[in-house]
């Protein structure tokens, strides 16, 4: 952890460094026992380790006085200014601030506007800790979590009734079981994916990132995982209570979202495949606006799958309770728009149709222009945060889609290959050399994390978030079949790098951390934040960001925050008032580096009780 000290440094400093290393090793040795029982609530060791009287030589409070000139780097250990943040009312256990049901119903229903993000104004923000429901337990480890979710974590049975014959979800004792079925694949997602794989190269790494619109409980994405395809699934928070919550409890990437009036929070040319399985999206409506938005995020050569109405309408119109004329008109519109977008139909079998987006879109540019189609501004293709969705065609950026497509390597090779956006110079200030240096840096950081946290890639942490992802170096360095990372690129970041992250075969989303994230509470096992608070120090209150981190973090989940010491001074004062146990430690290059690391564990406590496994 520490480098060799200069000859003039005192032996006292060397001894302190040795104690720090020994203490951190002890700290995370105990952390390694965290999940061994598999019972979920048995994580008391994780909290016990941070007690000041724990039986290992952990320095209770790191003091940086000897490592920095003056008092700027001092950690104020006084509790005199600590603001204790109280728990929220128990009825807020599943509170999602920007998809709050009561607020949603005040917005227009046209084009699903009311199901989109509508965040509370500053004066209505909650300044309390979202409680877990009584009986909450740590989810099962993957892959068991794919099939079983503890009932106490998402106690909603409506889907077991509404989707009973479709094999979505079943209630069995104290758990929900997910048989892997769906509305369009009642015999199971595996067989359905096999059918897709007869047309789409799903099994060779060419198709790596997928978008599942109207995902339900995300069984399609769950079963794609073993084929090394990672799906970004989304569904609205609607009458089918807890769809996305179930997906995340299962360990499947998902967010609350809907195709409505604003653009999806993803970059252009991001996904290798997009999918709709009876997602009830009116694809032909609004001059094909939703298909054109899918086209924006689908890379050249990518595939679009439509399963369900109106495909094969001649056979199914009675079951769908719609007229032949209505369904025929809908499919005709879809076919017309697909042709306009340069999508080639590759297959139509039973109720599933598959199109492929042409690599060379210029081949049909003349037809697009002759159709009087509206073209989007190319410069705005990645500028999507709260931007109005329009029925326009996203043009080629002139960088050579064919060349870019050829430079996309199969996964996992593409994880460290030079991404096309960087090779073409599309990301200002990022060269191939600086990209490789960033990878080296994050391999070093993650290696240090793993030395002190032996369970980092053990399966204990399944759902991981990087709140300020940059080029995706953290996610690439930690990549494992046991986990996935939601790479968040803040909309105020200096560089728009989310497209690079997708080209690496990773997934992510744009977001502004002054607002709530589009997910349910308790959906991430580990949250990583590098330089996030420095980025937002003049934008919004640190307390709001930390409360949002607490909301989306599981009880006994972990946090790693890297930032300058002066920033962490402010952060740790707020952390003292929420139910986290934490330690501050030096940068892996030693105590002279101004950047420090805050490591924390969220205590276990539930609604209506002032409890914690740290006292059990």
Coordinates of C-alpha atoms in Angstrom, one line a residue:
X1 CA 0.0 0.0 0.0
X2 CA 2.8 2.4 0.8
X3 CA 5.8 3.1 -1.3
X4 CA 9.3 3.1 0.1
X5 CA 9.8 6.1 2.3
X6 CA 12.6 8.6 1.7
X7 CA 15.7 8.2 3.9
X8 CA 14.7 11.3 5.9
X9 CA 11.3 10.0 6.9
X10 CA 10.9 8.9 10.4
X11 CA 10.5 5.2 11.5
X12 CA 7.3 6.3 13.2
X13 CA 5.6 6.9 9.9
X14 CA 6.8 3.5 8.6
X15 CA 5.3 1.8 11.6
X16 CA 2.0 3.6 11.2
X17 CA 1.9 2.5 7.5
X18 CA 2.5 -1.1 8.6
X19 CA -0.3 -0.9 11.1
X20 CA -2.6 0.5 8.4
X21 CA -1.8 -2.4 6.1
X22 CA -2.3 -4.9 8.8
X23 CA -5.5 -3.3 9.9
X24 CA -7.0 -3.2 6.5
X25 CA -6.1 -6.8 5.9
X26 CA -7.9 -7.7 9.1
X27 CA -10.8 -5.4 8.2
X28 CA -11.5 -7.2 4.9
X29 CA -10.6 -10.7 6.2
X30 CA -13.6 -10.3 8.5
X31 CA -15.6 -8.8 5.5
X32 CA -14.8 -12.1 3.7
X33 CA -17.1 -13.9 6.1
X34 CA -19.9 -11.6 5.2
X35 CA -21.8 -13.8 2.9
X36 CA -20.7 -17.3 3.7
X37 CA -23.8 -18.3 5.6
X38 CA -26.0 -17.3 2.6
X39 CA -28.9 -16.6 4.9
X40 CA -29.1 -13.0 4.0
X41 CA -29.4 -11.4 7.4
X42 CA -26.2 -13.0 8.7
X43 CA -23.9 -10.1 7.8
X44 CA -23.2 -9.0 11.3
X45 CA -19.5 -9.6 10.8
X46 CA -19.5 -6.9 8.2
X47 CA -20.6 -4.4 10.7
X48 CA -18.7 -5.8 13.7
X49 CA -15.5 -5.2 11.8
X50 CA -15.8 -1.5 12.0
X51 CA -16.3 -1.3 15.8
X52 CA -13.6 0.7 17.5
X53 CA -13.0 -2.1 19.9
X54 CA -12.7 -4.8 17.2
X55 CA -10.1 -7.4 17.8
X56 CA -7.7 -6.3 15.2
X57 CA -5.3 -3.4 15.0
X58 CA -7.4 -1.0 12.9
X59 CA -6.6 2.6 13.5
X60 CA -10.0 3.9 14.5
X61 CA -9.6 7.3 12.8
X62 CA -6.9 8.1 10.3
X63 CA -5.1 11.3 11.0
X64 CA -3.5 13.1 8.0
X65 CA -1.8 15.8 10.0
X66 CA 1.7 14.5 9.4
X67 CA 1.1 13.9 5.7
X68 CA -0.1 17.4 4.6
X69 CA 1.2 20.9 5.3
X70 CA -1.0 23.0 7.5
X71 CA -4.5 22.0 8.6
X72 CA -6.2 21.6 5.2
X73 CA -5.9 17.8 5.2
X74 CA -7.0 17.3 8.8
X75 CA -10.0 15.0 9.4
X76 CA -12.3 16.5 12.0
X77 CA -13.2 13.5 14.3
X78 CA -15.5 15.6 16.5
X79 CA -19.1 14.5 16.7
X80 CA -20.2 17.9 17.8
X81 CA -21.4 19.0 14.3
X82 CA -22.9 15.7 13.3
X83 CA -26.4 15.9 11.9
X84 CA -28.3 12.7 12.7
X85 CA -30.6 11.8 9.8
X86 CA -33.7 10.0 10.9
X87 CA -35.5 7.1 9.1
X88 CA -38.4 7.9 6.8
X89 CA -41.9 6.8 7.6
X90 CA -42.2 3.0 6.9
X91 CA -44.6 3.6 3.9
X92 CA -41.6 5.0 2.0
X93 CA -39.9 1.6 1.8
X94 CA -40.2 1.4 -2.0
X95 CA -39.9 5.2 -2.6
X96 CA -38.6 6.2 -6.1
X97 CA -38.5 10.0 -6.0
X98 CA -38.6 10.6 -9.8
X99 CA -41.2 7.9 -10.5
X100 CA -43.5 8.5 -7.5
X101 CA -46.9 7.2 -8.3
X102 CA -48.9 10.1 -6.7
X103 CA -46.8 12.7 -8.6
X104 CA -47.0 10.7 -11.9
X105 CA -50.8 10.9 -11.9
X106 CA -50.8 14.7 -12.2
X107 CA -49.1 14.6 -15.6
X108 CA -50.6 14.0 -19.1
X109 CA -51.1 10.5 -20.2
X110 CA -50.5 11.2 -23.8
X111 CA -47.5 9.3 -25.1
X112 CA -46.8 7.9 -21.6
X113 CA -45.6 11.3 -20.3
X114 CA -46.9 10.5 -16.9
X115 CA -44.7 7.4 -16.7
X116 CA -41.5 9.3 -17.4
X117 CA -39.2 11.0 -14.9
X118 CA -40.8 13.7 -12.8
X119 CA -38.6 14.6 -9.9
X120 CA -39.7 16.5 -6.8
X121 CA -38.7 20.1 -6.4
X122 CA -36.1 21.0 -3.8
X123 CA -38.6 21.8 -1.1
X124 CA -40.3 18.4 -1.5
X125 CA -37.2 16.3 -1.4
X126 CA -37.1 13.7 1.5
X127 CA -34.3 14.3 3.9
X128 CA -34.6 11.0 5.7
X129 CA -33.3 7.4 5.3
X130 CA -35.4 5.0 3.3
X131 CA -36.1 1.9 5.5
X132 CA -36.0 -1.7 4.3
X133 CA -39.2 -3.7 4.9
X134 CA -39.5 -5.9 7.9
X135 CA -37.9 -9.3 7.2
X136 CA -35.6 -8.0 4.5
X137 CA -32.8 -10.4 3.7
X138 CA -29.7 -10.4 1.5
X139 CA -30.7 -11.8 -1.9
X140 CA -29.5 -15.2 -3.0
X141 CA -26.2 -15.4 -4.9
X142 CA -26.2 -15.6 -8.7
X143 CA -27.2 -17.8 -10.4
X144 CA -29.7 -18.9 -7.7
X145 CA -31.0 -15.4 -7.6
X146 CA -32.1 -15.6 -11.2
X147 CA -34.7 -18.1 -10.2
X148 CA -35.6 -17.2 -6.6
X149 CA -36.3 -13.9 -4.8
X150 CA -37.1 -13.6 -1.1
X151 CA -40.8 -12.6 -0.7
X152 CA -40.0 -10.1 2.1
X153 CA -37.7 -8.1 -0.2
X154 CA -40.5 -7.3 -2.7
X155 CA -43.8 -8.4 -1.1
X156 CA -46.1 -8.0 -4.1
X157 CA -48.2 -10.8 -5.4
X158 CA -50.2 -9.2 -8.2
X159 CA -48.0 -10.5 -11.0
X160 CA -48.4 -14.1 -9.7
X161 CA -52.1 -13.7 -10.5
X162 CA -52.0 -11.5 -13.6
X163 CA -49.3 -13.5 -15.3
X164 CA -50.1 -16.9 -13.8
X165 CA -50.6 -18.7 -17.2
X166 CA -47.6 -17.0 -18.8
X167 CA -45.0 -18.5 -16.5
X168 CA -43.5 -15.2 -15.3
X169 CA -43.5 -15.6 -11.6
X170 CA -44.8 -18.0 -8.9
X171 CA -45.2 -17.6 -5.2
X172 CA -43.9 -20.5 -3.2
X173 CA -43.8 -20.2 0.6
X174 CA -41.4 -17.4 1.5
X175 CA -39.9 -16.9 -2.0
X176 CA -40.9 -16.0 -5.5
X177 CA -39.8 -18.4 -8.2
X178 CA -39.2 -17.3 -11.7
X179 CA -39.6 -20.2 -14.2
X180 CA -38.1 -18.1 -17.0
X181 CA -41.3 -17.7 -18.9
X182 CA -42.8 -14.6 -20.6
X183 CA -45.9 -13.6 -22.4
X184 CA -44.3 -14.5 -25.8
X185 CA -42.2 -17.4 -24.5
X186 CA -44.3 -19.4 -22.0
X187 CA -42.1 -22.4 -22.6
X188 CA -39.1 -20.5 -21.3
X189 CA -36.6 -17.9 -22.2
X190 CA -33.9 -20.4 -23.1
X191 CA -36.0 -21.9 -26.0
X192 CA -37.0 -18.5 -27.2
X193 CA -33.4 -17.3 -27.2
X194 CA -32.4 -20.5 -29.1
X195 CA -34.9 -19.4 -31.8
X196 CA -33.4 -16.0 -32.0
X197 CA -29.9 -17.5 -32.1
X198 CA -30.8 -19.3 -35.4
X199 CA -30.8 -15.9 -37.0
X200 CA -28.7 -13.6 -34.7
X201 CA -25.1 -14.4 -33.8
X202 CA -25.8 -14.4 -30.1
X203 CA -23.3 -17.1 -29.0
X204 CA -20.0 -15.8 -30.5
X205 CA -19.4 -12.5 -28.8
X206 CA -20.5 -10.4 -31.8
X207 CA -23.7 -9.5 -30.0
X208 CA -22.8 -8.3 -26.6
X209 CA -25.1 -5.4 -25.5
X210 CA -28.8 -5.6 -25.8
X211 CA -31.8 -3.3 -25.0
X212 CA -35.0 -4.8 -23.7
X213 CA -37.9 -2.4 -24.0
X214 CA -40.9 -3.1 -21.7
X215 CA -38.9 -5.9 -20.1
X216 CA -41.4 -7.2 -17.5
X217 CA -39.4 -9.1 -14.9
X218 CA -36.4 -9.2 -17.3
X219 CA -36.3 -13.0 -17.8
X220 CA -35.0 -12.4 -21.4
X221 CA -32.0 -10.5 -20.0
X222 CA -31.6 -13.0 -17.2
X223 CA -31.2 -16.0 -19.5
X224 CA -29.0 -14.1 -22.0
X225 CA -26.4 -13.7 -19.3
X226 CA -25.0 -17.3 -19.6
X227 CA -24.5 -16.5 -23.3
X228 CA -22.3 -13.6 -22.3
X229 CA -24.8 -11.0 -23.6
X230 CA -25.6 -8.2 -21.2
X231 CA -29.1 -6.6 -21.5
X232 CA -30.1 -3.2 -20.3
X233 CA -33.8 -3.8 -19.4
X234 CA -36.4 -1.2 -18.6
X235 CA -40.1 -1.0 -17.8
X236 CA -42.3 1.7 -16.3
X237 CA -43.4 1.7 -12.8
X238 CA -47.1 0.9 -13.4
X239 CA -50.0 -1.3 -12.4
X240 CA -47.7 -4.3 -12.7
X241 CA -46.1 -3.6 -9.4
X242 CA -42.4 -4.1 -8.9
X243 CA -41.4 -5.4 -12.4
X244 CA -38.0 -3.6 -12.3
X245 CA -37.6 -4.3 -8.6
X246 CA -38.0 -8.0 -9.2
X247 CA -35.4 -7.8 -12.1
X248 CA -32.8 -6.2 -9.8
X249 CA -33.6 -8.5 -6.9
X250 CA -32.8 -11.3 -9.4
X251 CA -29.5 -9.7 -10.2
X252 CA -30.4 -8.5 -13.7
X253 CA -29.5 -5.0 -15.0
X254 CA -32.6 -2.9 -15.2
X255 CA -33.9 0.6 -14.7
X256 CA -37.4 2.2 -14.4
X257 CA -38.1 3.7 -17.8
X258 CA -40.5 4.1 -20.7
X259 CA -40.5 5.2 -24.3
X260 CA -42.5 8.4 -24.1
X261 CA -41.8 12.0 -24.9
X262 CA -38.1 12.3 -24.1
X263 CA -35.1 10.5 -25.5
X264 CA -33.7 7.3 -23.9
X265 CA -30.7 8.1 -21.7
X266 CA -28.3 6.1 -23.8
X267 CA -25.8 7.2 -26.5
X268 CA -26.2 6.6 -30.2
X269 CA -24.9 3.4 -31.8
X270 CA -24.7 1.7 -28.4
X271 CA -26.6 -1.6 -28.6
X272 CA -25.9 -4.7 -30.7
X273 CA -29.5 -5.8 -30.3
X274 CA -32.8 -4.3 -29.3
X275 CA -35.8 -6.4 -28.3
X276 CA -39.6 -6.0 -27.7
X277 CA -41.6 -9.0 -26.5
X278 CA -45.2 -7.9 -26.3
X279 CA -44.0 -4.6 -24.8
X280 CA -47.2 -2.8 -25.9
X281 CA -45.2 0.1 -27.5
X282 CA -47.1 1.6 -30.5
X283 CA -44.2 1.3 -32.9
X284 CA -46.0 2.6 -35.9
X285 CA -47.5 5.6 -34.2
X286 CA -46.2 9.2 -34.3
X287 CA -44.6 8.8 -37.7
X288 CA -42.5 5.9 -36.3
X289 CA -40.9 8.0 -33.6
X290 CA -40.2 5.1 -31.3
X291 CA -38.6 3.0 -34.0
X292 CA -36.5 6.0 -35.0
X293 CA -35.4 6.3 -31.4
X294 CA -34.4 2.6 -31.3
X295 CA -32.6 3.2 -34.6
X296 CA -30.6 6.0 -32.9
X297 CA -29.3 3.7 -30.2
X298 CA -28.8 0.6 -32.4
X299 CA -25.3 0.3 -33.9
X300 CA -24.9 -0.4 -37.7
X301 CA -25.2 -4.1 -38.1
X302 CA -27.4 -4.4 -35.0
X303 CA -30.6 -6.4 -34.8
X304 CA -34.2 -5.5 -33.8
X305 CA -36.5 -8.2 -32.5
X306 CA -40.3 -7.7 -32.4
X307 CA -42.2 -10.5 -30.8
X308 CA -46.0 -10.3 -30.5
X309 CA -48.6 -8.1 -32.0
X310 CA -48.9 -7.4 -34.9
X311 CA -46.6 -10.1 -36.2
X312 CA -48.5 -13.1 -37.6
X313 CA -51.7 -11.2 -37.1
X314 CA -53.7 -13.4 -39.5
X315 CA -53.4 -16.3 -37.1
X316 CA -53.7 -14.4 -33.8
X317 CA -56.0 -11.5 -34.2
X318 CA -58.8 -13.2 -32.3
X319 CA -56.6 -14.0 -29.3
X320 CA -55.4 -10.4 -29.3
X321 CA -59.0 -9.2 -29.5
X322 CA -58.2 -6.8 -32.3
X323 CA -59.5 -6.6 -35.9
X324 CA -57.6 -7.9 -38.9
X325 CA -57.7 -4.4 -40.4
X326 CA -56.2 -2.7 -37.4
X327 CA -53.3 -5.2 -37.1
X328 CA -52.6 -5.3 -40.8
X329 CA -52.3 -1.5 -40.8
X330 CA -50.0 -1.6 -37.8
X331 CA -47.7 -4.1 -39.4
X332 CA -47.7 -2.3 -42.7
X333 CA -46.5 0.9 -40.9
X334 CA -43.8 -1.0 -39.1
X335 CA -42.6 -2.5 -42.4
X336 CA -42.6 0.8 -44.1
X337 CA -40.6 2.6 -41.3
X338 CA -38.1 -0.3 -41.1
X339 CA -37.4 0.0 -44.8
X340 CA -37.0 3.8 -44.4
X341 CA -34.5 3.2 -41.6
X342 CA -32.4 0.8 -43.8
X343 CA -33.4 -2.2 -41.7
X344 CA -33.4 -5.5 -43.6
X345 CA -35.9 -8.1 -42.5
X346 CA -34.0 -11.3 -41.8
X347 CA -36.7 -13.5 -40.5
X348 CA -40.4 -13.8 -39.6
X349 CA -41.5 -17.0 -37.9
X350 CA -44.6 -17.5 -35.8
X351 CA -45.0 -14.3 -33.8
X352 CA -41.4 -13.1 -34.0
X353 CA -39.8 -10.9 -36.6
X354 CA -36.1 -9.9 -36.8
X355 CA -34.6 -7.0 -38.7
X356 CA -30.9 -6.0 -39.1
X357 CA -29.8 -2.4 -39.4
X358 CA -27.6 -2.1 -42.5
X359 CA -24.0 -1.2 -41.9
X360 CA -23.9 1.2 -44.9
X361 CA -26.9 3.5 -44.3
X362 CA -25.8 5.7 -47.2
X363 CA -27.0 3.0 -49.6
X364 CA -30.6 4.1 -48.9
X365 CA -30.0 7.8 -48.1
X366 CA -31.5 8.8 -51.4
X367 CA -34.7 7.0 -50.6
X368 CA -34.8 8.7 -47.2
X369 CA -34.4 12.1 -48.8
X370 CA -37.1 11.4 -51.4
X371 CA -39.5 10.4 -48.7
X372 CA -39.3 13.9 -47.2
X373 CA -38.1 12.5 -43.9
X374 CA -36.8 14.7 -41.2
X375 CA -33.2 14.2 -40.2
X376 CA -32.0 14.8 -36.7
X377 CA -29.0 17.1 -36.1
X378 CA -26.0 14.7 -36.1
X379 CA -24.2 16.7 -33.4
X380 CA -27.1 16.1 -31.0
X381 CA -27.3 12.3 -31.2
X382 CA -25.7 11.8 -27.8
X383 CA -27.3 14.9 -26.2
X384 CA -30.3 13.2 -24.7
X385 CA -30.9 14.2 -21.1
X386 CA -34.5 15.5 -20.9
X387 CA -34.4 16.2 -24.6
X388 CA -37.6 15.9 -26.5
X389 CA -38.0 12.8 -28.7
X390 CA -38.6 13.7 -32.3
X391 CA -39.7 11.6 -35.3
X392 CA -36.4 12.2 -37.1
X393 CA -33.8 9.9 -38.6
X394 CA -30.4 10.0 -36.9
X395 CA -27.9 10.4 -39.8
X396 CA -24.5 8.7 -40.1
X397 CA -21.9 10.8 -38.3
X398 CA -19.5 10.6 -41.3
X399 CA -16.9 8.7 -39.3
X400 CA -17.4 5.6 -41.5
X401 CA -20.0 3.2 -40.0
X402 CA -18.7 0.3 -42.0
X403 CA -15.1 0.8 -40.7
X404 CA -16.4 1.4 -37.1
X405 CA -18.5 -1.8 -37.3
X406 CA -15.5 -3.8 -38.4
X407 CA -13.4 -2.4 -35.5
X408 CA -15.9 -3.7 -32.9
X409 CA -14.3 -6.8 -31.7
X410 CA -16.1 -9.9 -30.3
X411 CA -16.5 -9.9 -26.5
X412 CA -14.3 -10.2 -24.4
X413 CA -11.6 -9.0 -26.8
X414 CA -13.5 -5.7 -27.2
X415 CA -13.2 -5.0 -23.5
X416 CA -9.6 -3.7 -23.9
X417 CA -9.5 -3.1 -27.7
X418 CA -9.3 0.6 -28.8
X419 CA -12.9 1.7 -29.1
X420 CA -13.9 3.1 -32.5
X421 CA -15.0 6.4 -30.9
X422 CA -11.5 6.9 -29.5
X423 CA -9.7 5.6 -32.7
X424 CA -11.7 8.1 -34.8
X425 CA -11.0 11.0 -32.4
X426 CA -14.7 11.5 -31.6
X427 CA -13.9 12.0 -27.8
X428 CA -12.0 15.2 -27.5
X429 CA -8.9 14.9 -25.3
X430 CA -8.9 11.1 -25.3
X431 CA -6.3 9.3 -27.5
X432 CA -5.5 5.7 -27.8
X433 CA -2.5 6.2 -25.5
X434 CA -4.5 8.0 -22.8
X435 CA -7.1 5.3 -23.0
X436 CA -4.5 2.6 -22.4
X437 CA -3.1 4.7 -19.5
X438 CA -6.5 4.9 -18.0
X439 CA -6.9 1.1 -18.2
X440 CA -3.5 0.7 -16.4
X441 CA -4.6 3.1 -13.7
X442 CA -7.9 1.2 -13.0
X443 CA -6.2 -2.2 -13.1
X444 CA -4.0 -0.9 -10.4
X445 CA -6.8 0.6 -8.4
X446 CA -9.0 -2.5 -8.6
X447 CA -6.0 -4.7 -7.8
X448 CA -5.6 -2.7 -4.6
X449 CA -9.3 -3.0 -3.8
X450 CA -9.0 -6.8 -4.2
X451 CA -6.0 -7.0 -2.0
X452 CA -7.8 -5.4 0.9
X453 CA -11.3 -6.8 0.1
X454 CA -10.9 -10.5 -0.6
X455 CA -14.6 -10.9 -1.5
X456 CA -14.8 -8.2 -4.1
X457 CA -15.2 -10.7 -7.0
X458 CA -16.5 -13.6 -4.9
X459 CA -20.1 -13.2 -5.9
X460 CA -21.0 -11.3 -2.7
X461 CA -21.6 -8.2 -4.8
X462 CA -23.8 -8.8 -7.9
X463 CA -25.3 -5.4 -8.7
X464 CA -22.5 -2.8 -8.8
X465 CA -22.7 0.9 -9.7
X466 CA -20.0 3.2 -10.8
X467 CA -21.4 6.7 -10.2
X468 CA -18.8 8.5 -12.3
X469 CA -17.6 5.9 -14.8
X470 CA -15.3 7.9 -17.1
X471 CA -14.1 5.5 -19.8
X472 CA -15.4 2.4 -17.9
X473 CA -12.0 1.5 -16.6
X474 CA -13.3 0.4 -13.2
X475 CA -16.0 -1.9 -14.7
X476 CA -13.5 -3.4 -17.2
X477 CA -10.9 -4.1 -14.5
X478 CA -13.5 -5.8 -12.2
X479 CA -15.4 -7.6 -15.0
X480 CA -16.5 -11.1 -14.0
X481 CA -19.4 -13.5 -14.8
X482 CA -20.4 -13.1 -11.2
X483 CA -21.2 -9.4 -11.4
X484 CA -22.3 -6.5 -13.6
X485 CA -21.7 -2.8 -13.4
X486 CA -24.1 0.0 -14.1
X487 CA -21.7 2.7 -15.5
X488 CA -23.2 6.1 -14.9
X489 CA -21.8 9.1 -16.9
X490 CA -23.0 12.3 -15.2
X491 CA -24.5 14.7 -17.7
X492 CA -22.2 17.4 -16.3
X493 CA -19.1 15.4 -16.9
X494 CA -16.4 17.1 -18.9
X495 CA -16.4 14.4 -21.6
X496 CA -19.3 12.3 -23.0
X497 CA -17.8 8.9 -22.7
X498 CA -20.8 6.6 -22.5
X499 CA -20.5 5.6 -26.1
X500 CA -17.0 4.3 -25.4
X501 CA -18.3 2.3 -22.5
X502 CA -20.8 0.5 -24.8
X503 CA -18.1 -0.1 -27.5
X504 CA -16.2 -2.0 -24.8
X505 CA -19.1 -4.4 -24.3
X506 CA -20.3 -2.7 -21.0
X507 CA -23.5 -1.0 -20.2
X508 CA -24.4 2.3 -18.6
X509 CA -26.7 5.3 -18.5
X510 CA -26.6 9.1 -18.4
X511 CA -27.7 10.7 -15.2
X512 CA -27.6 13.9 -13.1
X513 CA -26.8 13.1 -9.4
X514 CA -28.7 16.2 -8.3
X515 CA -31.8 14.0 -8.9
X516 CA -32.9 10.6 -7.9
X517 CA -31.8 7.6 -9.9
X518 CA -34.4 5.6 -11.9
X519 CA -34.4 2.6 -9.6
X520 CA -36.1 1.1 -6.5
X521 CA -34.4 1.3 -3.1
X522 CA -31.9 -1.4 -2.1
X523 CA -31.0 -2.4 -5.7
X524 CA -27.2 -2.2 -5.6
X525 CA -24.7 -4.3 -3.5
X526 CA -21.7 -2.1 -4.1
X527 CA -21.4 1.6 -5.1
X528 CA -18.2 3.1 -6.4
X529 CA -17.7 6.8 -6.7
X530 CA -14.5 8.3 -8.1
X531 CA -14.2 12.1 -8.0
X532 CA -18.0 12.4 -7.9
X533 CA -18.2 14.8 -5.1
X534 CA -15.5 17.1 -6.6
X535 CA -17.5 17.1 -9.8
X536 CA -20.7 18.1 -7.9
X537 CA -19.3 20.4 -5.2
X538 CA -20.7 23.5 -6.7
X539 CA -23.8 21.9 -8.3
X540 CA -25.9 20.4 -5.4
X541 CA -25.8 19.4 -1.8
X542 CA -23.6 16.5 -0.8
X543 CA -26.3 15.4 1.6
X544 CA -28.8 14.8 -1.2
X545 CA -26.2 12.7 -3.1
X546 CA -25.3 10.6 -0.1
X547 CA -29.0 10.1 0.8
X548 CA -29.6 8.9 -2.7
X549 CA -26.6 6.5 -2.4
X550 CA -28.1 5.2 0.8
X551 CA -31.5 4.8 -0.8
X552 CA -30.3 2.6 -3.6
X553 CA -27.7 0.6 -1.5
X554 CA -28.7 -2.7 0.0
X555 CA -28.5 -3.1 3.8
X556 CA -25.0 -4.2 4.5
X557 CA -23.9 -3.1 1.1
X558 CA -20.5 -1.5 0.6
X559 CA -19.4 1.9 -0.7
X560 CA -16.0 3.0 -2.1
X561 CA -15.5 6.7 -2.5
X562 CA -12.2 8.1 -4.0
X563 CA -11.7 11.8 -3.8
X564 CA -9.5 14.6 -2.6
X565 CA -9.0 14.7 1.1
X566 CA -10.6 18.1 1.5
X567 CA -13.7 16.9 -0.2
X568 CA -13.8 13.7 1.9
X569 CA -13.6 15.8 5.0
X570 CA -17.0 17.2 4.1
X571 CA -18.4 13.8 3.0
X572 CA -17.4 12.0 6.1
X573 CA -19.2 14.5 8.4
X574 CA -22.4 13.7 6.6
X575 CA -21.7 10.0 6.6
X576 CA -21.5 10.1 10.4
X577 CA -25.1 11.0 10.5
X578 CA -26.4 8.1 8.4
X579 CA -26.3 4.5 9.3
X580 CA -23.0 3.6 7.7
X581 CA -19.8 2.3 9.4
X582 CA -16.8 3.7 7.6
X583 CA -13.0 4.1 7.5
X584 CA -10.8 6.5 5.7
X585 CA -7.6 5.2 4.2
X586 CA -4.7 6.4 2.1
X587 CA -4.3 6.2 -1.6
X588 CA -2.6 2.9 -2.6
X589 CA 0.5 4.9 -3.6
X590 CA 1.0 6.1 0.0
X591 CA 0.0 8.8 2.4
X592 CA 1.6 11.7 0.5
X593 CA -1.0 11.4 -2.3
X594 CA -3.9 14.0 -1.6
X595 CA -6.5 11.6 -2.9
X596 CA -8.0 9.3 -0.2
X597 CA -10.5 6.5 -0.1
X598 CA -13.6 6.2 2.1
X599 CA -14.8 2.6 2.6
X600 CA -18.2 2.1 4.2
X601 CA -20.7 -0.6 5.0
X602 CA -24.4 0.3 5.4
X603 CA -25.8 -1.1 8.6
X604 CA -28.7 -3.6 8.6
X605 CA -32.0 -2.0 9.8
X606 CA -35.6 -2.2 8.8
X607 CA -38.8 -0.1 9.0
X608 CA -40.1 0.6 12.4
X609 CA -37.1 -0.7 14.3
X610 CA -33.9 1.0 15.4
X611 CA -31.9 -2.1 14.8
X612 CA -28.6 -3.1 13.3
X613 CA -26.6 -6.3 13.0
X614 CA -23.7 -4.4 14.4
X615 CA -25.3 -4.8 17.8
X616 CA -26.5 -8.4 17.4

